[in-house]
PDB file of C-alpha atoms in Angstrom:
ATOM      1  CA  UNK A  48       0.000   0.000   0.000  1.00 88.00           C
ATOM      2  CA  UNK A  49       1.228   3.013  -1.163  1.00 89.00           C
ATOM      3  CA  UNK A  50       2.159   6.205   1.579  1.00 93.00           C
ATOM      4  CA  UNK A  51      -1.006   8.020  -0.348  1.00 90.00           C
ATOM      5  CA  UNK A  52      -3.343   5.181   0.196  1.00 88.00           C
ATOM      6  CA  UNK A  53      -2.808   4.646   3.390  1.00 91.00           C
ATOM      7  CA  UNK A  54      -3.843   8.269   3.861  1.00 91.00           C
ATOM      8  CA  UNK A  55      -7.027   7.848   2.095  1.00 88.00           C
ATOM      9  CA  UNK A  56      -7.370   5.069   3.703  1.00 90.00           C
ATOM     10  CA  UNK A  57      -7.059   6.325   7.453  1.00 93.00           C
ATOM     11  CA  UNK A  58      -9.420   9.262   6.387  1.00 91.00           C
ATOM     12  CA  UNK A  59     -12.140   6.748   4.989  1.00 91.00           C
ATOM     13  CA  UNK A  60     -11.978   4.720   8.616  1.00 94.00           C
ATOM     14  CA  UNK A  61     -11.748   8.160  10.693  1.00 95.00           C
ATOM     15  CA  UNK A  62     -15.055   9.236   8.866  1.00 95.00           C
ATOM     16  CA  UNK A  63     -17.050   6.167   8.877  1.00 95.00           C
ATOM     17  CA  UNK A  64     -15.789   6.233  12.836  1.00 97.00           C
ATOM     18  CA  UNK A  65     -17.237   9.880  12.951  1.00 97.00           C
ATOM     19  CA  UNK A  66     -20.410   8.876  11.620  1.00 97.00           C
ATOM     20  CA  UNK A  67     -21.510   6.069  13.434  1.00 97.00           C
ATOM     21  CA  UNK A  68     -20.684   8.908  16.465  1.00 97.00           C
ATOM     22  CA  UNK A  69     -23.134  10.823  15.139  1.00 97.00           C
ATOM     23  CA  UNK A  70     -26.114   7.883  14.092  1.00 97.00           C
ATOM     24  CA  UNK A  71     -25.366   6.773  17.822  1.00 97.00           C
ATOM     25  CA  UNK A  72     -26.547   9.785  19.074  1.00 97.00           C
ATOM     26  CA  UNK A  73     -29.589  10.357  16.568  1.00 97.00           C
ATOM     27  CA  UNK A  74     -32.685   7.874  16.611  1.00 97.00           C
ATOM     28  CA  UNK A  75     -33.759   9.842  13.188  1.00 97.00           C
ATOM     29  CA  UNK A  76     -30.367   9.553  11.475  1.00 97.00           C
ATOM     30  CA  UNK A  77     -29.758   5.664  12.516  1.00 97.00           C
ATOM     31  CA  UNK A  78     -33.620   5.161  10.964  1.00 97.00           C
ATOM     32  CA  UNK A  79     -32.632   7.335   7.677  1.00 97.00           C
ATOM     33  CA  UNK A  80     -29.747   4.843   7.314  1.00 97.00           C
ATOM     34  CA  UNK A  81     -31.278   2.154   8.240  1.00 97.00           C
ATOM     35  CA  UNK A  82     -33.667   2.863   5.788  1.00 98.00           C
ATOM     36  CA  UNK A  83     -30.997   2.967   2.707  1.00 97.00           C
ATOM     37  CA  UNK A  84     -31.333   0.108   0.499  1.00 97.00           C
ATOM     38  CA  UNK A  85     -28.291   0.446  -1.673  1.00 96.00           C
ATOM     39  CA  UNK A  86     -24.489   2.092  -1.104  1.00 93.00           C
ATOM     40  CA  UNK A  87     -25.336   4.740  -3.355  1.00 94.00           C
ATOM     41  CA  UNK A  88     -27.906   6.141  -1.108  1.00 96.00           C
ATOM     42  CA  UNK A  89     -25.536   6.024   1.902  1.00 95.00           C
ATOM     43  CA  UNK A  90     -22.816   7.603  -0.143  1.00 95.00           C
ATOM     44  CA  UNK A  91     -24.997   9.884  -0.794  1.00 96.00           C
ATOM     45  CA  UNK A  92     -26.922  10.658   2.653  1.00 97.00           C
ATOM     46  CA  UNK A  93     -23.335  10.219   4.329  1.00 96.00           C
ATOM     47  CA  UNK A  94     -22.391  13.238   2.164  1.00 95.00           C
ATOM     48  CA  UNK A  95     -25.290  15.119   3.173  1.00 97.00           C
ATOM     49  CA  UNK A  96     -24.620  14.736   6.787  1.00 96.00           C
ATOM     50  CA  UNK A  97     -20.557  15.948   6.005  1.00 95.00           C
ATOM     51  CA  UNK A  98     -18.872  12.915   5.838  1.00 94.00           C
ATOM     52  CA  UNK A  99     -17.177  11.650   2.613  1.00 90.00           C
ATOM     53  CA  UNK A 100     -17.339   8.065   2.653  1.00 91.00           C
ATOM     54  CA  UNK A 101     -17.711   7.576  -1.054  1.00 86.00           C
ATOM     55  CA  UNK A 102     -13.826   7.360  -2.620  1.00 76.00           C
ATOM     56  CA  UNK A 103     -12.622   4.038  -2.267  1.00 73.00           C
ATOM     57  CA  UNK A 104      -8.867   4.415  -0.833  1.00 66.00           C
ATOM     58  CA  UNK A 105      -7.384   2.055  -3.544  1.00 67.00           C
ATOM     59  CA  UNK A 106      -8.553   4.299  -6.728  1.00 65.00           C
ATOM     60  CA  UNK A 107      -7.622   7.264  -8.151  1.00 57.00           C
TER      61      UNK A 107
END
């Protein structure tokens, strides 16, 4: 693994850390992911919230 990839890939695992902080502490976020029935749609309600979770750490 490249020095750049493991970068991406720390900030990937720090964000998806941050989030699940933040559905722990809201019933109505945990239910809006919850209620996601593809990645897409938590890429994209991830984003919404301010967490990029989308770029794979390998590509690019």
């Amino acid at each position: 693994m490249s020095e750049q990839d493991l970068q991406k890939f720390i900030k990937k695992v720090n964000s998806l850390k941050k989030m699940i902080e933040s559905i722990e502490k809201s019933a109505e976020r945990k239910e809006r992911l919850a209620s996601c029935s593809n990645h897409q749609e938590v890429v994209d309600l991830a984003k919404s919230w301010g967490f990029e979770i989308g770029e794979r750490w390998g590509e690019k």
